Amino acid sequence: MIDAKRLLEQVLGSAALGDVQEAGRGFIERLDSTQGSKAFAGGALAGGLLGLMLSGRRRRMGGGLLGYGGAAALGALALHAYQDYQRRQASRPEHLAQSIGDSAGVDSRALPHLRPGADGRPFELALVRAMVGAAKADGHIDADEQRRLFAEVERLNLDAESKAYVFDLLAHDVDLDALAGAVATPEQGAELYLAARLAIDIDEPVERAFLEALAESLKLPAELRGALDAAPRS
């Protein structure tokens, strides 16, 4: 059986491979309205399978995520963004993105990926599919690059089923409708979109098109999407 939690952390490159809740607790406690999204996104992606896939390409996303709790950081920011979006829909203030970094009140036990997906499988697997699919969207992974990645995956500390799962993702395109179909809650939709956002360069037309198609499949509200788009650039 795939250890979905461990697989997600290996893809993200987090050093904390134990309990996702424990991995993110310090990150969540340290976030405040001035530094949250910078802690999440500052620096270059520097580890894990996603880092290998993006190596050699211009990227400014993900470094803080790797250093501050991996999957738990991703879930905390997505959950906060959705909750803040709900509050702002009720009162209609001017801009959601201004406070996306303020995740100090997020309960790590409520992170979206801790609930199974709509397909009954661990939602961490959907996040992995989103990141791998987004990282492949520009077509830069040719046969030689794919062989290199296969060799790197073989060296990861993963069970055989997890490795086979990643090999399949590297070899085939991701079905966006099926990916969106794994989302059981709006919070999971926000986390899925944010995971894909980490793996693309928004200035590249092909990658931007992938993200836009994913947002359409997820039926993300424009204001929520704007806040999630802002996090990696902050």
mmCIF file of C-alpha atoms in Angstrom:
data_model
loop_
_atom_site.group_PDB
_atom_site.id
_atom_site.type_symbol
_atom_site.label_atom_id
_atom_site.label_comp_id
_atom_site.label_asym_id
_atom_site.label_seq_id
_atom_site.Cartn_x
_atom_site.Cartn_y
_atom_site.Cartn_z
ATOM 1 C CA MET A 1 0.000 0.000 0.000
ATOM 2 C CA ILE A 2 1.263 3.470 -0.878
ATOM 3 C CA ASP A 3 2.347 5.592 2.074
ATOM 4 C CA ALA A 4 0.711 8.713 0.628
ATOM 5 C CA LYS A 5 1.876 11.028 3.397
ATOM 6 C CA ARG A 6 5.504 10.017 2.968
ATOM 7 C CA LEU A 7 5.275 10.217 -0.811
ATOM 8 C CA LEU A 8 3.984 13.788 -0.676
ATOM 9 C CA GLU A 9 6.789 14.861 1.638
ATOM 10 C CA GLN A 10 9.372 13.225 -0.627
ATOM 11 C CA VAL A 11 7.969 15.074 -3.628
ATOM 12 C CA LEU A 12 8.070 18.371 -1.738
ATOM 13 C CA GLY A 13 11.543 17.689 -0.367
ATOM 14 C CA SER A 14 10.659 18.373 3.255
ATOM 15 C CA ALA A 15 13.146 17.125 5.809
ATOM 16 C CA ALA A 16 10.264 16.303 8.116
ATOM 17 C CA LEU A 17 8.973 12.932 6.949
ATOM 18 C CA GLY A 18 7.052 11.977 10.081
ATOM 19 C CA ASP A 19 3.633 13.116 11.166
ATOM 20 C CA VAL A 20 2.386 15.859 8.826
ATOM 21 C CA GLN A 21 0.681 17.612 11.712
ATOM 22 C CA GLU A 22 3.896 17.724 13.729
ATOM 23 C CA ALA A 23 5.893 18.787 10.691
ATOM 24 C CA GLY A 24 3.794 21.879 10.201
ATOM 25 C CA ARG A 25 3.077 22.961 13.746
ATOM 26 C CA GLY A 26 6.115 25.215 14.129
ATOM 27 C CA PHE A 27 5.510 26.735 10.717
ATOM 28 C CA ILE A 28 1.900 27.508 11.505
ATOM 29 C CA GLU A 29 2.816 29.048 14.865
ATOM 30 C CA ARG A 30 5.441 31.293 13.250
ATOM 31 C CA LEU A 31 3.251 32.691 10.478
ATOM 32 C CA ASP A 32 2.020 36.266 10.781
ATOM 33 C CA SER A 33 0.443 38.766 8.419
ATOM 34 C CA THR A 34 3.768 40.256 7.324
ATOM 35 C CA GLN A 35 5.911 37.183 6.725
ATOM 36 C CA GLY A 36 3.616 34.212 6.106
ATOM 37 C CA SER A 37 3.637 33.909 2.354
ATOM 38 C CA LYS A 38 7.286 34.981 2.154
ATOM 39 C CA ALA A 39 8.215 32.153 4.525
ATOM 40 C CA PHE A 40 6.154 29.865 2.323
ATOM 41 C CA ALA A 41 7.645 30.872 -1.009
ATOM 42 C CA GLY A 42 10.963 32.634 -0.544
ATOM 43 C CA GLY A 43 13.976 31.259 -2.355
ATOM 44 C CA ALA A 44 14.473 28.606 -5.030
ATOM 45 C CA LEU A 45 12.995 25.133 -4.891
ATOM 46 C CA ALA A 46 15.831 23.033 -3.563
ATOM 47 C CA GLY A 47 14.860 19.456 -2.827
ATOM 48 C CA GLY A 48 12.665 16.459 -3.386
ATOM 49 C CA LEU A 49 11.316 15.066 -6.628
ATOM 50 C CA LEU A 50 9.679 18.366 -7.550
ATOM 51 C CA GLY A 51 13.019 20.128 -7.158
ATOM 52 C CA LEU A 52 14.608 17.606 -9.510
ATOM 53 C CA MET A 53 11.870 18.118 -12.072
ATOM 54 C CA LEU A 54 12.288 21.878 -11.980
ATOM 55 C CA SER A 55 16.088 21.947 -11.840
ATOM 56 C CA GLY A 56 17.717 24.108 -14.481
ATOM 57 C CA ARG A 57 14.619 26.227 -14.984
ATOM 58 C CA ARG A 58 13.900 29.669 -13.566
ATOM 59 C CA ARG A 59 11.834 29.236 -10.413
ATOM 60 C CA ARG A 60 11.150 31.425 -7.399
ATOM 61 C CA MET A 61 8.639 29.234 -5.597
ATOM 62 C CA GLY A 62 8.785 26.648 -2.891
ATOM 63 C CA GLY A 63 11.972 27.189 -0.901
ATOM 64 C CA GLY A 64 10.234 28.325 2.257
ATOM 65 C CA LEU A 65 7.731 25.490 1.959
ATOM 66 C CA LEU A 66 10.568 22.984 2.016
ATOM 67 C CA GLY A 67 12.073 24.529 5.116
ATOM 68 C CA TYR A 68 8.888 25.080 7.076
ATOM 69 C CA GLY A 69 6.987 21.841 7.175
ATOM 70 C CA GLY A 70 6.300 20.631 3.655
ATOM 71 C CA ALA A 71 2.772 19.305 3.253
ATOM 72 C CA ALA A 72 1.535 20.911 6.447
ATOM 73 C CA ALA A 73 2.646 24.347 5.250
ATOM 74 C CA LEU A 74 0.902 23.837 1.932
ATOM 75 C CA GLY A 75 -2.313 22.744 3.641
ATOM 76 C CA ALA A 76 -2.224 25.534 6.206
ATOM 77 C CA LEU A 77 -1.954 28.304 3.631
ATOM 78 C CA ALA A 78 -4.632 26.788 1.400
ATOM 79 C CA LEU A 79 -7.004 26.359 4.333
ATOM 80 C CA HIS A 80 -6.400 29.881 5.563
ATOM 81 C CA ALA A 81 -6.950 31.312 2.084
ATOM 82 C CA TYR A 82 -10.282 29.541 1.761
ATOM 83 C CA GLN A 83 -11.474 30.523 5.239
ATOM 84 C CA ASP A 84 -10.465 34.126 4.648
ATOM 85 C CA TYR A 85 -12.240 34.061 1.291
ATOM 86 C CA GLN A 86 -15.445 32.928 3.035
ATOM 87 C CA ARG A 87 -15.188 35.725 5.614
ATOM 88 C CA ARG A 88 -14.575 38.328 2.950
ATOM 89 C CA GLN A 89 -17.474 37.130 0.857
ATOM 90 C CA ALA A 90 -19.705 37.893 3.819
ATOM 91 C CA SER A 91 -18.357 41.424 4.344
ATOM 92 C CA ARG A 92 -17.031 42.235 0.809
ATOM 93 C CA PRO A 93 -13.797 44.096 1.724
ATOM 94 C CA GLU A 94 -11.391 45.110 -1.002
ATOM 95 C CA HIS A 95 -8.756 42.387 -1.348
ATOM 96 C CA LEU A 96 -8.283 38.852 -0.043
ATOM 97 C CA ALA A 97 -4.597 38.572 -0.922
ATOM 98 C CA GLN A 98 -3.604 41.198 1.659
ATOM 99 C CA SER A 99 -3.940 38.744 4.546
ATOM 100 C CA ILE A 100 -3.178 35.343 3.021
ATOM 101 C CA GLY A 101 -0.034 35.055 5.125
ATOM 102 C CA ASP A 102 -1.871 35.252 8.436
ATOM 103 C CA SER A 103 -2.243 31.520 9.102
ATOM 104 C CA ALA A 104 -1.423 31.524 12.803
ATOM 105 C CA GLY A 105 -4.924 30.412 13.720
ATOM 106 C CA VAL A 106 -5.003 27.369 11.422
ATOM 107 C CA ASP A 107 -5.520 24.084 13.268
ATOM 108 C CA SER A 108 -3.054 21.587 11.760
ATOM 109 C CA ARG A 109 -5.525 18.763 12.460
ATOM 110 C CA ALA A 110 -7.926 20.345 9.949
ATOM 111 C CA LEU A 111 -5.535 20.509 6.986
ATOM 112 C CA PRO A 112 -7.426 19.695 3.767
ATOM 113 C CA HIS A 113 -5.231 16.769 2.705
ATOM 114 C CA LEU A 114 -5.828 14.911 5.972
ATOM 115 C CA ARG A 115 -9.329 14.094 4.721
ATOM 116 C CA PRO A 116 -9.701 11.431 1.988
ATOM 117 C CA GLY A 117 -10.448 12.636 -1.518
ATOM 118 C CA ALA A 118 -13.780 12.214 -3.260
ATOM 119 C CA ASP A 119 -12.410 9.056 -4.882
ATOM 120 C CA GLY A 120 -11.843 7.521 -1.446
ATOM 121 C CA ARG A 121 -8.061 7.611 -1.813
ATOM 122 C CA PRO A 122 -5.627 9.661 0.308
ATOM 123 C CA PHE A 123 -5.780 13.231 -0.957
ATOM 124 C CA GLU A 124 -1.986 13.501 -0.770
ATOM 125 C CA LEU A 125 -1.935 11.404 -3.962
ATOM 126 C CA ALA A 126 -4.001 14.027 -5.789
ATOM 127 C CA LEU A 127 -1.555 16.725 -4.653
ATOM 128 C CA VAL A 128 1.344 14.694 -6.021
ATOM 129 C CA ARG A 129 -0.486 14.265 -9.334
ATOM 130 C CA ALA A 130 -1.110 18.006 -9.507
ATOM 131 C CA MET A 131 2.514 18.928 -8.898
ATOM 132 C CA VAL A 132 3.959 16.376 -11.299
ATOM 133 C CA GLY A 133 1.437 17.314 -13.978
ATOM 134 C CA ALA A 134 2.159 21.018 -13.575
ATOM 135 C CA ALA A 135 5.923 20.478 -13.639
ATOM 136 C CA LYS A 136 5.558 18.564 -16.926
ATOM 137 C CA ALA A 137 3.210 21.101 -18.509
ATOM 138 C CA ASP A 138 5.880 22.923 -20.538
ATOM 139 C CA GLY A 139 7.023 19.683 -22.157
ATOM 140 C CA HIS A 140 10.635 20.031 -21.044
ATOM 141 C CA ILE A 141 10.777 16.457 -19.698
ATOM 142 C CA ASP A 142 11.972 14.511 -22.746
ATOM 143 C CA ALA A 143 12.973 10.842 -22.849
ATOM 144 C CA ASP A 144 16.470 11.507 -21.479
ATOM 145 C CA GLU A 145 15.139 13.655 -18.644
ATOM 146 C CA GLN A 146 12.518 11.042 -17.859
ATOM 147 C CA ARG A 147 15.187 8.343 -17.555
ATOM 148 C CA ARG A 148 17.166 10.573 -15.195
ATOM 149 C CA LEU A 149 14.102 11.148 -13.049
ATOM 150 C CA PHE A 150 13.313 7.427 -12.998
ATOM 151 C CA ALA A 151 16.829 6.788 -11.689
ATOM 152 C CA GLU A 152 16.411 9.459 -9.009
ATOM 153 C CA VAL A 153 13.044 8.042 -7.927
ATOM 154 C CA GLU A 154 14.672 4.626 -7.539
ATOM 155 C CA ARG A 155 16.998 6.198 -4.969
ATOM 156 C CA LEU A 156 14.199 7.792 -2.948
ATOM 157 C CA ASN A 157 13.203 6.165 0.302
ATOM 158 C CA LEU A 158 9.850 4.951 -1.042
ATOM 159 C CA ASP A 159 8.047 1.641 -1.128
ATOM 160 C CA ALA A 160 7.771 -0.172 -4.452
ATOM 161 C CA GLU A 161 4.116 0.806 -4.992
ATOM 162 C CA SER A 162 4.877 4.496 -4.437
ATOM 163 C CA LYS A 163 7.732 4.363 -6.933
ATOM 164 C CA ALA A 164 5.479 2.691 -9.497
ATOM 165 C CA TYR A 165 2.884 5.413 -8.914
ATOM 166 C CA VAL A 166 5.441 8.159 -9.602
ATOM 167 C CA PHE A 167 6.807 6.338 -12.666
ATOM 168 C CA ASP A 168 3.289 6.216 -14.102
ATOM 169 C CA LEU A 169 2.802 9.947 -13.466
ATOM 170 C CA LEU A 170 6.084 10.761 -15.188
ATOM 171 C CA ALA A 171 5.207 8.632 -18.201
ATOM 172 C CA HIS A 172 1.641 9.858 -18.800
ATOM 173 C CA ASP A 173 -0.249 13.137 -18.953
ATOM 174 C CA VAL A 174 -2.454 14.117 -16.027
ATOM 175 C CA ASP A 175 -6.212 14.156 -16.640
ATOM 176 C CA LEU A 176 -7.337 17.477 -15.167
ATOM 177 C CA ASP A 177 -10.987 16.495 -14.921
ATOM 178 C CA ALA A 178 -10.073 13.305 -13.073
ATOM 179 C CA LEU A 179 -7.750 15.316 -10.848
ATOM 180 C CA ALA A 180 -10.514 17.772 -9.989
ATOM 181 C CA GLY A 181 -12.833 14.822 -9.425
ATOM 182 C CA ALA A 182 -10.674 13.745 -6.469
ATOM 183 C CA VAL A 183 -11.563 16.955 -4.609
ATOM 184 C CA ALA A 184 -14.071 16.360 -1.822
ATOM 185 C CA THR A 185 -14.195 19.860 -0.298
ATOM 186 C CA PRO A 186 -13.601 23.460 -1.426
ATOM 187 C CA GLU A 187 -10.582 23.577 0.892
ATOM 188 C CA GLN A 188 -9.065 20.608 -0.937
ATOM 189 C CA GLY A 189 -9.662 22.418 -4.226
ATOM 190 C CA ALA A 190 -7.687 25.387 -2.921
ATOM 191 C CA GLU A 191 -4.842 23.150 -1.772
ATOM 192 C CA LEU A 192 -4.745 21.272 -5.076
ATOM 193 C CA TYR A 193 -4.532 24.505 -7.041
ATOM 194 C CA LEU A 194 -1.819 25.892 -4.762
ATOM 195 C CA ALA A 195 0.216 22.684 -5.112
ATOM 196 C CA ALA A 196 0.125 23.018 -8.906
ATOM 197 C CA ARG A 197 0.940 26.730 -8.627
ATOM 198 C CA LEU A 198 4.189 25.856 -6.864
ATOM 199 C CA ALA A 199 5.379 23.853 -9.844
ATOM 200 C CA ILE A 200 4.877 26.373 -12.646
ATOM 201 C CA ASP A 201 6.264 29.648 -13.907
ATOM 202 C CA ILE A 202 3.194 31.850 -14.334
ATOM 203 C CA ASP A 203 5.027 33.890 -16.996
ATOM 204 C CA GLU A 204 5.283 30.856 -19.299
ATOM 205 C CA PRO A 205 2.169 30.665 -21.538
ATOM 206 C CA VAL A 206 1.944 26.848 -21.647
ATOM 207 C CA GLU A 207 2.277 26.534 -17.882
ATOM 208 C CA ARG A 208 -0.171 29.361 -17.282
ATOM 209 C CA ALA A 209 -2.634 27.602 -19.592
ATOM 210 C CA PHE A 210 -2.289 24.426 -17.524
ATOM 211 C CA LEU A 211 -3.068 26.346 -14.353
ATOM 212 C CA GLU A 212 -6.028 28.126 -15.921
ATOM 213 C CA ALA A 213 -7.443 24.824 -17.155
ATOM 214 C CA LEU A 214 -7.036 23.343 -13.687
ATOM 215 C CA ALA A 215 -8.787 26.332 -12.099
ATOM 216 C CA GLU A 216 -11.660 25.895 -14.552
ATOM 217 C CA SER A 217 -11.930 22.184 -13.761
ATOM 218 C CA LEU A 218 -11.939 23.007 -10.052
ATOM 219 C CA LYS A 219 -14.461 25.841 -10.567
ATOM 220 C CA LEU A 220 -12.375 28.096 -8.336
ATOM 221 C CA PRO A 221 -13.889 31.529 -7.581
ATOM 222 C CA ALA A 222 -11.787 34.275 -9.170
ATOM 223 C CA GLU A 223 -11.111 36.042 -5.870
ATOM 224 C CA LEU A 224 -9.891 32.874 -4.177
ATOM 225 C CA ARG A 225 -7.717 32.039 -7.144
ATOM 226 C CA GLY A 226 -6.190 35.504 -7.018
ATOM 227 C CA ALA A 227 -5.175 34.998 -3.419
ATOM 228 C CA LEU A 228 -3.672 31.590 -4.127
ATOM 229 C CA ASP A 229 -1.795 32.997 -7.130
ATOM 230 C CA ALA A 230 -0.342 35.733 -4.931
ATOM 231 C CA ALA A 231 1.187 33.395 -2.340
ATOM 232 C CA PRO A 232 4.189 32.110 -4.346
ATOM 233 C CA ARG A 233 5.058 35.636 -5.538
ATOM 234 C CA SER A 234 4.899 37.361 -2.155
#
